Every structure is written in C-alpha cells, then in structure tokens.
Coordinates of C-alpha atoms in Angstrom, one line a residue:
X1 CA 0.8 -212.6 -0.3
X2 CA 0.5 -210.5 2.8
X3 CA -3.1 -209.7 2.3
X4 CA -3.9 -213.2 1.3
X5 CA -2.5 -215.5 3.5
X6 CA -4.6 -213.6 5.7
X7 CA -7.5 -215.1 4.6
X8 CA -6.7 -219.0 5.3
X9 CA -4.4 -218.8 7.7
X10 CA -6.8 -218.0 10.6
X11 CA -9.3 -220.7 9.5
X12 CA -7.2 -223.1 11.7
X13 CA -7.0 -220.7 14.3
X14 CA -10.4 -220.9 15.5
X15 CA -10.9 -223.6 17.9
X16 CA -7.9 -222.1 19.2
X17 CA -8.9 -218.4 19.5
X18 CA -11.9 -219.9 21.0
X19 CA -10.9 -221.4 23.9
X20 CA -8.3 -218.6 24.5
X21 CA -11.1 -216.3 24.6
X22 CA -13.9 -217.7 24.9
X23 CA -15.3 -216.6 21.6
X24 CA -18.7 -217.2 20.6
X25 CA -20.0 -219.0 17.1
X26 CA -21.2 -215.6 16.2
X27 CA -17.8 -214.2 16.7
X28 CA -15.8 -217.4 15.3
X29 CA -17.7 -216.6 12.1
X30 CA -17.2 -213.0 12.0
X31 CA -13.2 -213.0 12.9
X32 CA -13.3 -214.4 9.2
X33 CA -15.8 -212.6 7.9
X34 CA -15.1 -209.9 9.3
X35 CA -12.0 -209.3 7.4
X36 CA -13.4 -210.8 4.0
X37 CA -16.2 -207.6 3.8
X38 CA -13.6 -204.9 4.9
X39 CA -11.5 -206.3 2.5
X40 CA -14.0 -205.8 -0.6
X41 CA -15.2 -202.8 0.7
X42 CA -12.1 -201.4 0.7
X43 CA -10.6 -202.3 -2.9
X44 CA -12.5 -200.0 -5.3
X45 CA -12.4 -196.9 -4.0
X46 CA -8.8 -197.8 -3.1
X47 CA -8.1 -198.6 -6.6
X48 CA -10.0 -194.8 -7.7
X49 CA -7.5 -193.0 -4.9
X50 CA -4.5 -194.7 -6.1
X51 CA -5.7 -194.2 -9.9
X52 CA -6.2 -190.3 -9.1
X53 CA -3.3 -189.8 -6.6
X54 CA 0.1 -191.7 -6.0
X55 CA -0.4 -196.0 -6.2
X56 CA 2.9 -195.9 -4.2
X57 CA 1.4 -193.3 -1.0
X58 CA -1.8 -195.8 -0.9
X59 CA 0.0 -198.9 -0.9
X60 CA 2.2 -197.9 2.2
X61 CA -0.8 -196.6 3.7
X62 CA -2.2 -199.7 3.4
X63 CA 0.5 -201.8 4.7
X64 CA 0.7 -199.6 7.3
X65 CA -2.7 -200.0 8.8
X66 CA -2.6 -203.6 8.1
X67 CA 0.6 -204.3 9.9
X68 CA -0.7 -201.9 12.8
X69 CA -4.4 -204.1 13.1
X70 CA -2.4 -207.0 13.3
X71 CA -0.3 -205.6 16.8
X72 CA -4.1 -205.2 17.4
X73 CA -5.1 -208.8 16.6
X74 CA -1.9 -209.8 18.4
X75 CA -2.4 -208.5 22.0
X76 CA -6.1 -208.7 21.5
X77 CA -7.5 -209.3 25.3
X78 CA -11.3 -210.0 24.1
X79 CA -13.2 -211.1 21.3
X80 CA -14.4 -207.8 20.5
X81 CA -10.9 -205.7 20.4
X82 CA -9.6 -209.0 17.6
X83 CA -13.2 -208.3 15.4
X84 CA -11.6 -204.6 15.7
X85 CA -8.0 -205.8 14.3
X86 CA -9.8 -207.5 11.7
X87 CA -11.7 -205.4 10.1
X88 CA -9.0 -203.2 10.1
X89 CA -6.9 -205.9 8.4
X90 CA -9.4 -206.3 5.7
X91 CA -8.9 -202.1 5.1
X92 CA -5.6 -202.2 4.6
X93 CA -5.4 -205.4 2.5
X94 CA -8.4 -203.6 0.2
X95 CA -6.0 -200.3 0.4
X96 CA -3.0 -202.1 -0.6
X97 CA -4.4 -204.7 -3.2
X98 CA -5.7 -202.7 -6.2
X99 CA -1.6 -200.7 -6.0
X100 CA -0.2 -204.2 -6.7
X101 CA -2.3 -204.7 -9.7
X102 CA -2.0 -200.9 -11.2
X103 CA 1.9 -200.8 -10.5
X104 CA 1.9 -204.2 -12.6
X105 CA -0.3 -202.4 -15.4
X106 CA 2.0 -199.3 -15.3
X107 CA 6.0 -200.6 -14.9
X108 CA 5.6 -203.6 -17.0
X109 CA 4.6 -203.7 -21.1
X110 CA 4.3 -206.8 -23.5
X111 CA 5.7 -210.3 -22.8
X112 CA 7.3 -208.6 -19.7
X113 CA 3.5 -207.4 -18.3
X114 CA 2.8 -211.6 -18.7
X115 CA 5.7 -212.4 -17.2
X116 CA 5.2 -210.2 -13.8
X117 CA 1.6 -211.3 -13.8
X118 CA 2.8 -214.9 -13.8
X119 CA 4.8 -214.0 -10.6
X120 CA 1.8 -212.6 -9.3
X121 CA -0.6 -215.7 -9.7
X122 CA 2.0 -217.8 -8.2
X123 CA 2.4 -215.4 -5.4
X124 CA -1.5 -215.7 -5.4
X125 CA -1.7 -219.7 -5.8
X126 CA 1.7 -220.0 -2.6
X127 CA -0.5 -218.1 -0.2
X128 CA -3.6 -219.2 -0.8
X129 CA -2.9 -222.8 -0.2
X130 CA -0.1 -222.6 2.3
X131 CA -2.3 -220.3 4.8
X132 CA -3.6 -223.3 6.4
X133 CA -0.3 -225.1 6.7
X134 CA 1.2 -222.2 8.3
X135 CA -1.1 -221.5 11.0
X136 CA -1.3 -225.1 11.8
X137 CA 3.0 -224.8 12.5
X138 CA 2.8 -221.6 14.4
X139 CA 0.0 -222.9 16.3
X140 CA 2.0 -226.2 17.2
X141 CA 4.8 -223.9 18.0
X142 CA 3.6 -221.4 20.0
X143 CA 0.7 -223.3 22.0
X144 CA -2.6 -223.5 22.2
X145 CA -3.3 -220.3 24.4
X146 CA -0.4 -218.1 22.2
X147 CA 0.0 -219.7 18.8
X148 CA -2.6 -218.4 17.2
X149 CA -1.4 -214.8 18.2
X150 CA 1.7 -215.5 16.3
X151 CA -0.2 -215.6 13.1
X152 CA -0.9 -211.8 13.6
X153 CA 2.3 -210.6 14.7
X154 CA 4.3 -212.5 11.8
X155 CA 2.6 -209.7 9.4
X156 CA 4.3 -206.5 11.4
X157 CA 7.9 -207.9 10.7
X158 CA 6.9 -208.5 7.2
X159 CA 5.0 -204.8 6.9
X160 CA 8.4 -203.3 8.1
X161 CA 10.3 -204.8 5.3
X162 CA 7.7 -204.0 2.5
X163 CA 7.6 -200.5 4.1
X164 CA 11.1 -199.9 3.3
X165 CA 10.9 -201.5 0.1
X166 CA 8.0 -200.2 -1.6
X167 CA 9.5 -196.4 -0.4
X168 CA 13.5 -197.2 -2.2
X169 CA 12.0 -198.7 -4.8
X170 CA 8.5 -198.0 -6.2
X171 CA 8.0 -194.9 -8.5
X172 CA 6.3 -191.9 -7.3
X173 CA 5.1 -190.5 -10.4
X174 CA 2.2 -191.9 -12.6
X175 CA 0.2 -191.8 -15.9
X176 CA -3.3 -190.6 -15.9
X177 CA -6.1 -190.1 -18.1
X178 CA -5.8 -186.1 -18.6
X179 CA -9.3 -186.1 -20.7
X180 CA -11.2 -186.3 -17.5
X181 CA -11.4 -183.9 -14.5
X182 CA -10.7 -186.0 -11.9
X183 CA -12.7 -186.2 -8.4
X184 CA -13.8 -188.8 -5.8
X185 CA -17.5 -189.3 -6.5
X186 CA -18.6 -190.3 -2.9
X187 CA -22.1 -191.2 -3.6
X188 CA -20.6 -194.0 -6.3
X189 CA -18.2 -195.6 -3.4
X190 CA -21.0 -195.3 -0.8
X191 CA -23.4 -197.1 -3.1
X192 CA -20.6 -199.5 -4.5
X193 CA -19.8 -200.2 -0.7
X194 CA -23.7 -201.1 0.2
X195 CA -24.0 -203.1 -2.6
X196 CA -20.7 -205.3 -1.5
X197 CA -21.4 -205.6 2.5
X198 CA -25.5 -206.9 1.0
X199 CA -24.2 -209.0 -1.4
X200 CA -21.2 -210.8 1.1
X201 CA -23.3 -210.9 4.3
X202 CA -25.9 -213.8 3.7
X203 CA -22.9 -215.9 2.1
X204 CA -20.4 -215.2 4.4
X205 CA -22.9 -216.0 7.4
X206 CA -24.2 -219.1 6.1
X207 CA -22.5 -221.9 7.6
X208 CA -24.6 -224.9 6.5
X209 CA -25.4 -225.7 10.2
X210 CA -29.1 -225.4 12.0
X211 CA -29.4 -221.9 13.2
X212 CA -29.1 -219.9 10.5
X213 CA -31.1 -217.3 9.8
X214 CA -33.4 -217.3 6.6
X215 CA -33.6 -213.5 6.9
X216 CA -30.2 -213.2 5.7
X217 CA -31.1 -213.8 2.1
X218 CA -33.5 -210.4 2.3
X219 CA -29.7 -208.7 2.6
X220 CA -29.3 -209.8 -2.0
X221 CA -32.7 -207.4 -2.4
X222 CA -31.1 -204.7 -0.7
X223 CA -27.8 -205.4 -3.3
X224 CA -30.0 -205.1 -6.5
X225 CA -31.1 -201.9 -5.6
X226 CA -28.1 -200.4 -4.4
X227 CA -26.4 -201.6 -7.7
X228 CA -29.2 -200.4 -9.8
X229 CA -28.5 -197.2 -7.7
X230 CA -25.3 -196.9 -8.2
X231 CA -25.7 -197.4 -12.0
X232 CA -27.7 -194.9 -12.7
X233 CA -25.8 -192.6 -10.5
X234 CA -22.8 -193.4 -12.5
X235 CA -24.4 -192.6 -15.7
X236 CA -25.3 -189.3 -14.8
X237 CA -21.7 -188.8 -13.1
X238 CA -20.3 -189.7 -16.6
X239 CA -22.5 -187.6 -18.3
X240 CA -20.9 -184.5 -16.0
X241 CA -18.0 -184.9 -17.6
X242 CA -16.8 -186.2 -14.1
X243 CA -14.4 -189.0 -13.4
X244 CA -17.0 -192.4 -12.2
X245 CA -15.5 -194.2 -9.2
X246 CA -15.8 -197.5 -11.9
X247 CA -15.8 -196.9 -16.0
X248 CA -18.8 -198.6 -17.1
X249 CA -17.5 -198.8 -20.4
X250 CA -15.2 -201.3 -19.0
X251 CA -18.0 -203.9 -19.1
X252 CA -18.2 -203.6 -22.6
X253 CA -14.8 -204.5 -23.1
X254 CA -14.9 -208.6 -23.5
X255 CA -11.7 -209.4 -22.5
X256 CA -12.3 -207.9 -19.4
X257 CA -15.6 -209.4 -19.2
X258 CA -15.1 -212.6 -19.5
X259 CA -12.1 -212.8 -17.6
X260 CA -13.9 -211.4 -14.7
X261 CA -16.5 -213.6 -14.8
X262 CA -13.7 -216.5 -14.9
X263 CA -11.8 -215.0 -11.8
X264 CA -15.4 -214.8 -9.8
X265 CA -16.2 -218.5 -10.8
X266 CA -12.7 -219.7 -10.3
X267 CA -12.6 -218.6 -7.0
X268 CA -15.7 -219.8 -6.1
X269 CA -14.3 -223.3 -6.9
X270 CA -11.1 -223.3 -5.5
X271 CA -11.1 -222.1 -1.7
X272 CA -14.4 -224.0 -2.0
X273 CA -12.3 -227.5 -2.6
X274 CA -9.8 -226.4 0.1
X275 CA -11.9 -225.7 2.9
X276 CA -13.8 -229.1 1.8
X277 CA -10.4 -231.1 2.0
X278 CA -9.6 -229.8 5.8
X279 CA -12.9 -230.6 6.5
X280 CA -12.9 -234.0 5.5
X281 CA -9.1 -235.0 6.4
X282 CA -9.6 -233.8 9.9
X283 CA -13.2 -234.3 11.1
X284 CA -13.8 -237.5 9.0
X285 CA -10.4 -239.4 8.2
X286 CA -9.2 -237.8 12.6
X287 CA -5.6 -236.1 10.7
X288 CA -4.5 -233.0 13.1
X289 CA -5.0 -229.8 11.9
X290 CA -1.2 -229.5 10.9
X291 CA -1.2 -232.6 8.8
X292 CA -4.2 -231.5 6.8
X293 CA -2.8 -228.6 6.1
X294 CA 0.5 -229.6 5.0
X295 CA -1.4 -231.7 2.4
X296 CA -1.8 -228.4 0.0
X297 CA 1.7 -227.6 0.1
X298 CA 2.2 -229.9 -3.5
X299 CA -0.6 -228.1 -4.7
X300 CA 1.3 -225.0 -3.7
X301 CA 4.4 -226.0 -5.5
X302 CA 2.7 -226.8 -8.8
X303 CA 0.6 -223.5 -8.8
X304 CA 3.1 -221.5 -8.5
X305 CA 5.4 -223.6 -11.1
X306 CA 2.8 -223.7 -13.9
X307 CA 1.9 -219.8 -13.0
X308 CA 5.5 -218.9 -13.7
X309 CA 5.7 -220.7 -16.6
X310 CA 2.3 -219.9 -18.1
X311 CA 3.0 -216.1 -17.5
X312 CA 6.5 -216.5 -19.8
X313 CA 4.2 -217.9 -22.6
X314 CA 1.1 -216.2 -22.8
X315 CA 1.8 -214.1 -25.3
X316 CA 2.6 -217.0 -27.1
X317 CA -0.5 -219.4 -26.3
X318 CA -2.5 -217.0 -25.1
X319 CA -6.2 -218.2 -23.6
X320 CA -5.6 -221.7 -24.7
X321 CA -3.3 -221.8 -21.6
X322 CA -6.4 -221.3 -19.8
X323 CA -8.6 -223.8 -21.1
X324 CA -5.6 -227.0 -20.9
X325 CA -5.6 -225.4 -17.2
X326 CA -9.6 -225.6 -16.9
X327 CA -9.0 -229.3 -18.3
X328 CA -6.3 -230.3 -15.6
X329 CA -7.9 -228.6 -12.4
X330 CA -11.9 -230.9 -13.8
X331 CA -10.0 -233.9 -14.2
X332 CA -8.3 -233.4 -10.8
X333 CA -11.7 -232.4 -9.0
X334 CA -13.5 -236.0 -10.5
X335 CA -10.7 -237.7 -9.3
X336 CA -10.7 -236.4 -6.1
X337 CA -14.8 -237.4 -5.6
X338 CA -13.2 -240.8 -7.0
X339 CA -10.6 -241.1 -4.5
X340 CA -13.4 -240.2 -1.5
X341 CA -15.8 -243.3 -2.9
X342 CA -13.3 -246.0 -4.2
X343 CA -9.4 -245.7 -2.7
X344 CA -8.9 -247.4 0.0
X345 CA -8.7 -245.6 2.9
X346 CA -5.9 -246.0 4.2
X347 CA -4.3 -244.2 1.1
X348 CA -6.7 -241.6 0.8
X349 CA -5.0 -238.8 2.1
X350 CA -1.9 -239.7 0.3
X351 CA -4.3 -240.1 -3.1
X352 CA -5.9 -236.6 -2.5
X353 CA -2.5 -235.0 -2.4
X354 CA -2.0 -236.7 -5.6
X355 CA -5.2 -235.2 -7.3
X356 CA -4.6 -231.5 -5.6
X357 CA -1.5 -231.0 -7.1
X358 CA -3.0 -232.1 -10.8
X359 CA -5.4 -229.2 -9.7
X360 CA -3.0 -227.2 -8.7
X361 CA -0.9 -227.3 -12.0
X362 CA -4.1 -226.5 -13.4
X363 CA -4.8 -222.9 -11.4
X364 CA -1.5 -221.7 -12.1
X365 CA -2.4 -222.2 -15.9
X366 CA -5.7 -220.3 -15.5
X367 CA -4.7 -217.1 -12.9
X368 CA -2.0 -215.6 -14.5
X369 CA -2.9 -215.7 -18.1
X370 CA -6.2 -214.8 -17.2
X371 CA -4.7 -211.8 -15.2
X372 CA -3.0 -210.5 -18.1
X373 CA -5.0 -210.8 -21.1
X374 CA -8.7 -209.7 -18.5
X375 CA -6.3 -206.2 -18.1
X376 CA -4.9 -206.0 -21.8
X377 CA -7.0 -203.5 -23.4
X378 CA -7.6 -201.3 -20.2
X379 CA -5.9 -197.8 -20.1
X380 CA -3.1 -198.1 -17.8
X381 CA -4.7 -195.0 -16.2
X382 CA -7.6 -197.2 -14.9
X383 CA -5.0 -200.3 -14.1
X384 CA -6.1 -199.7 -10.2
X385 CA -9.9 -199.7 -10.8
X386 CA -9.8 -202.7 -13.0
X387 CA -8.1 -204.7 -10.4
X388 CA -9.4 -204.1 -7.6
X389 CA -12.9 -204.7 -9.3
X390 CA -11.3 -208.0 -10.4
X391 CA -10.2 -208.2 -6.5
X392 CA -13.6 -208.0 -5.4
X393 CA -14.8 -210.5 -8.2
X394 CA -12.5 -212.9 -6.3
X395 CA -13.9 -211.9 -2.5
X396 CA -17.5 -212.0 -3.9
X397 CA -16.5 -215.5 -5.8
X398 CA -15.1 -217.0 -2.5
X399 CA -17.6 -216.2 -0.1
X400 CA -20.6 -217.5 -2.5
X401 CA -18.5 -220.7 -3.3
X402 CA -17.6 -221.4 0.3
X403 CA -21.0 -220.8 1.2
X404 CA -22.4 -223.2 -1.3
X405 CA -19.8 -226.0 -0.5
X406 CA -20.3 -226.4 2.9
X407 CA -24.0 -225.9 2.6
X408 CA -23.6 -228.9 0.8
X409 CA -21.0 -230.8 2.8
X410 CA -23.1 -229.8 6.2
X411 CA -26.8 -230.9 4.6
X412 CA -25.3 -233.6 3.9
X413 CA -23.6 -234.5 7.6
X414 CA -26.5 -233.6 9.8
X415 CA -28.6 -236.8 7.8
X416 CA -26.9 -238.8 11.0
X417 CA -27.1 -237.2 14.6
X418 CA -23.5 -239.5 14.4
X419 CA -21.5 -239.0 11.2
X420 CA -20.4 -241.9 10.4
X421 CA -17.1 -242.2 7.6
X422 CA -19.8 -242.8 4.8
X423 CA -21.5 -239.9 5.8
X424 CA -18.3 -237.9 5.5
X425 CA -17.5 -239.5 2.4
X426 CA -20.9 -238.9 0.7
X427 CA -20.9 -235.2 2.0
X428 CA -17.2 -234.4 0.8
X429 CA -18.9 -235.9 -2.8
X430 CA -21.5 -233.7 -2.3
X431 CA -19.3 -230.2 -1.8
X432 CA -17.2 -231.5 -3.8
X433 CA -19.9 -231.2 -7.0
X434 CA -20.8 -227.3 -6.1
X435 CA -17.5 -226.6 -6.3
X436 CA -17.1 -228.3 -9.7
X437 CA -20.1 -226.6 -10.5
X438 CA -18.4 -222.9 -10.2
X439 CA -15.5 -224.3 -12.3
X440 CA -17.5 -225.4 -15.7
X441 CA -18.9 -222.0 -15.4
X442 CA -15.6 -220.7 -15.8
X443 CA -14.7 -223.3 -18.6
X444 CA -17.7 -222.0 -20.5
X445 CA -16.9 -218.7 -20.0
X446 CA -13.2 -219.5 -21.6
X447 CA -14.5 -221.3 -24.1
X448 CA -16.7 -218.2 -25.1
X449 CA -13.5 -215.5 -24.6
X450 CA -11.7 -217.5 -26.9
X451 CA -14.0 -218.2 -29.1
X452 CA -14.7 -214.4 -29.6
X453 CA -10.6 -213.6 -29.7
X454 CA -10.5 -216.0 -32.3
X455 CA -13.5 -214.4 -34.4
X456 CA -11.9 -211.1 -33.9
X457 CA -8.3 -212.1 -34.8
X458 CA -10.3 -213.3 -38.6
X459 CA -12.1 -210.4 -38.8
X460 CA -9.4 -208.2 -38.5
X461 CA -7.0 -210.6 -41.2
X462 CA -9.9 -210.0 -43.2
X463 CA -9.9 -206.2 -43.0
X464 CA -6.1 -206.0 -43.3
X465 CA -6.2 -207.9 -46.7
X466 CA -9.1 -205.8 -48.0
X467 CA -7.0 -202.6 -47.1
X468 CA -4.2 -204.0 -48.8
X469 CA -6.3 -205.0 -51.5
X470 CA -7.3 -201.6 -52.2
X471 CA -4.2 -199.9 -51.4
X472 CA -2.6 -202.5 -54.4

C-alpha cells in the first residue's frame, strides 16, 4: 500500500504543487512520471538481489530510502529538489515491491498462499483507488500552499512502523536454488533497465494535449533493440552456467504467461477508468477535487471484499473466479458509458459510483486469483524475480493504458476551443472504450489460460488411468 498509494495520491496534488512552486507542465508531468520509471526500473534487479541475498535486508532498504525521499519531497523548496524525492520514491518502492511478493511465495503454501495473496490484492485494490481521495483530504486540511506536502511526510511515520515490523517479524533466512552459481549479471539489468525507461517514456509523456512531441515514439525502437539485446545476452549468460537476472524459461511456463499478460492488460484498464472518472466529474460535471475522489471509495470497499474472499476460494474455483470477475468489471464499464449518455445529470455522479463499485467487485475477483495461480508453478527461489517482472507488467500496463485513455478523452475535448458538457460526455465515452479495450484483452487472455488448465487437467486424468490401467 505504501508504494502504491504513491502513485494516485499526487495526481490531485498538482495544481497545488504548482502554484506553490511554480512548476512547469514539463515538471507537473514528470513529478508523476518521474516516480512511475524509477519505480519499474528498480523492481527486477531488486527482485534478483533479494532472490540471491536476504528479501528481508532489501525490503528495509527500500522502505528506508522511500521514507527518506519523501522528507525530501516534503521540505522540497523547488521543483527540481521534489523531481529528486521522486525518483527516489520510485527506487525504493521498486526495492521494496518484488520482497512483498517473494516473502508471500516463501512463508505461505497451499490454500494459505491464496489466502495471503487475497490480502494482497485487496491491499492493492484499497490503495489504488483511495489515493485520490486522500490527497484531496490532506490537501483540504492542510491548505493549498502546505497540503500537498503532507502527502509526503505521511509516508515517514508509516516507514518507521514498517521499519520496526519487518525487522521483529520477517525471517532472515531463505530458500534458494543451489543448482546455479549465483551472481548479479550487470549487463542483463543495464539492458533490462534501457528497455523499461524506452518503453515508459513516450507513454508516460503523452498527455493527449497539442505539444507533444512525435519524436517520443522513436524512444519504442530503442526498446526492441535493447530487449532483443538483452535476450540474447541472457541466453548466453544461461548457457555459462550463470544465474540470468530474469529465467527465460519462465515465459514458457503458461500459467505465468497468461497471467502476466492479464495483470499488464488489466492494469491498463483500470487506472485508465479512474483517471477518466476524475476527469470528467471535476472538469465536466464542476465537483471539487475532494468529492471526486471520494466517489472511488465504494469501489474501494468492494475490491478489497471480493479480493479477500476470492483469495479464500481459489483453490476451490480457481481461474473461473477470474473470468465472473472479467464479466462484472465489462458490465460495469458499459454501464458507466451508459450512465455518461442517458442518466440524467443530475444523478450522474451518484450513478457512476453505482457502476464503479460493480467494477470494483469485479477487480478484486481478478487480482488475487490471478496473483496466485500466475506464481503457482514458479520455484519459490525465483518468487522475487517473478514478481517484480509481474510488478513491472503492471507499471508498463498503466502507463500505456493512461496514455491511450486520455489520448482519447483529450482528441476528443480539443473538437471545441469551449468544451461544452456534450463534449465531455462524448470524450469520457470515448476513453472510456480504450480502456474497455485493454480489459477484453485480458478476458481473452483468461479465457485461453483456462482453457489450457482445463485441457491439461484431462490430459493428465487421462494418463493417471492409463498408468493404473497398466499397473492393474
């Protein structure tokens, strides 16, 4: 929750960290940003160290740092010293991030591994919707000129307390892989790292707006080579006998697979839809910035309630938990368009809260389970790896489905040099549809996994009779 709050809480921020410093577009941009590519950058090669060394030493090194940048971001006199803060943030929340996952993967087994995981989506589904409701109360109660500082220094408090936690209670000792000799392979992070920061840039600097720079999509050449780079490189690593900084093999695993590519499309859907409804309830229906935000808190609630309860059952219902949870979160996001187009509008607000917590019910079905059954047939020795590549899935997933969105939802506003509310109410519709676009991906993709689970569960009654067969 600490590391991810941190990425929706500051969205309200800006206007006020803007005219408290007099920050530029540029720098608006990049205080999120900024913290979205350290973050990615950070969370493989964080997941390698804490794989190799102690999970526990690198996730109070993390916290550490990231409750030290945020005194930074707290006291920041300029523009420049809170980018600093930032980025530092987004190290420390990569550092910390993969250790969550592996310590998951390595103290819990069976129903009790789905159970944990379902405490970990909700904690996922809480923070990312109640970011924006909490910055917009600290920033009512601190002022405009100090509020937003308060959403920084609430994370040292809360670093202190997981500081002392994580060292009474988290074990020092860990499993690993003893087959392999064990080493850092720089030239896989460095290339791994380039191929993240060209991937994220042109999405994360694309704002939908007049002014952007068409140069930025040259940045997605300079990702296919690095990752054909690294690929190779991490071939010939393998074939060493050396440790990879990410198992290839692991991509050959379809579990995994698939439920990668469903945490990448899902979370290029959902953050997508958020932003999207702040958008529209402030700028087009005029609702303050902490009244918009306070409309995700049901969506919150549900998330978190159908999380906790899908994680107690998955090893019951396994991936069809994810696809009734694909179902609930498509019928929420057509009703949603609906609402925009036919409810009256004096309602609307109270209708859209309606149709985000159907959505919301829906997530919590889809992010634990999917947690758990993506990381059931990886080694617990490479539990850190495997999450923090599913960690970057997510950052990768958000910045191209944000980008996308309010490309959308912008295109369609500068039609008018006015907006009027039909313009808003056409361009939410149109946002709206990209992000519903990222979520039949990852209802296809589902329907595949489960598809294949199923076709391996008869194949293997098949061989079990035959064996008894013969053995008769």
């Amino acid at each position: 929750m600490l590391a991810i709050l941190d990425l929706s809480k500051v969205n309200v921020a800006l206007p006020s960290i803007e005219a408290s410093l007099g920050a530029s577009p540029t720098e608006l941009q990049l205080v999120v940003s900024g913290y979205a590519l350290a973050f990615g950058i950070a969370l493989v090669p964080s997941g390698r160290l804490g794989d190799m060394g102690s999970r526990k030493l690198m996730l109070l090194l993390g916290v550490a740092l990231f409750s030290g940048a945020s005194l930074i971001g707290a006291l920041a006199p300029t523009p420049e010293v809170l980018l600093i803060g930032r980025g530092l943030q987004g190290v420390g929340a990569g550092m910390l991030m993969p250790q969550s996952i592996g310590l998951i993967q390595q103290l819990f087994q069976g129903p009790a591994r789905g159970r944990a995981f379902g405490v970990f989506g909700a904690a996922v589904g809480i923070s990312t919707a109640f970011g924006p409701p909490l910055g917009g109360l600290l920033i009512a109660a601190g002022g405009p000129d100090n509020g937003w500082r308060w959403l920084f220094a609430m994370n040292i408090p809360l670093g202190i307390a997981i500081l002392v936690l994580a060292w009474r209670i988290l074990p020092s000792h860990q499993a690993r892989d003893t087959s392999r000799r064990y080493s850092l392979d720089p030239v896989g992070i460095a290339l791994i790292a380039v191929a993240t920061v060209a991937l994220l840039i042109p999405f994360v600097t694309t704002t939908g707006r007049e002014g952007d720079n068409p140069a930025r999509w040259l940045w997605l050449i300079l990702c296919v080579l690095a990752l054909g780079a690294f690929v190779a490189w991490e071939r010939r690593y393998e074939g060493r006998g050396k440790t990879p900084v990410i198992n290839l093999g692991l991509l050959r695993v379809k579990s995994y697979r698939h439920g990668l590519i469903i945490v990448a499309s899902w979370f290029a859907g959902l953050p997508a839809l958020l932003l999207l409804v702040t958008l529209f309830l402030q700028q087009g229906l005029g609702l303050s910035a902490m009244m918009a935000g306070l409309s995700s808190i049901p969506f919150a609630l549900t998330s978190a309630l159908s999380a906790w309860y899908a994680g107690r059952r998955v090893e019951h219902y396994g991936r069809q938990l994810i696809i009734i949870g694909f179902g609930l979160a498509l019928a929420g996001l057509i009703a949603t368009i609906a609402v925009a187009e036919f409810v009256p509008r004096s309602i609307v607000p109270w209708a859209i809260v309606a149709t985000l917590t159907l959505i919301g019910a829906g997530g919590g079905l889809i992010m634990s389970p999917n947690q758990t059954l993506t990381l059931s047939e990886v080694p617990v020795a490479q539990g850190g790896v495997a999450g923090s590549v599913t960690q970057l899935g997510q950052r990768v997933g958000t910045a191209v489905g944000v980008a996308f969105a309010s490309s959308a939802f912008y295109a369609t506003l500068n039609v008018d040099d006015v907006p009027t509310l039909e313009t808003y109410e056409k361009a939410f519709g149109f946002g709206l549809l990209a992000s519903a676009g990222f979520v039949v991906i990852a209802l296809i993709t589902a329907l595949r996994s489960l598809s294949a689970h199923r076709g391996a569960s008869r194949r293997q009654q098949a061989a079990d009779t035959t064996s008894e067969q013969i053995h008769v």
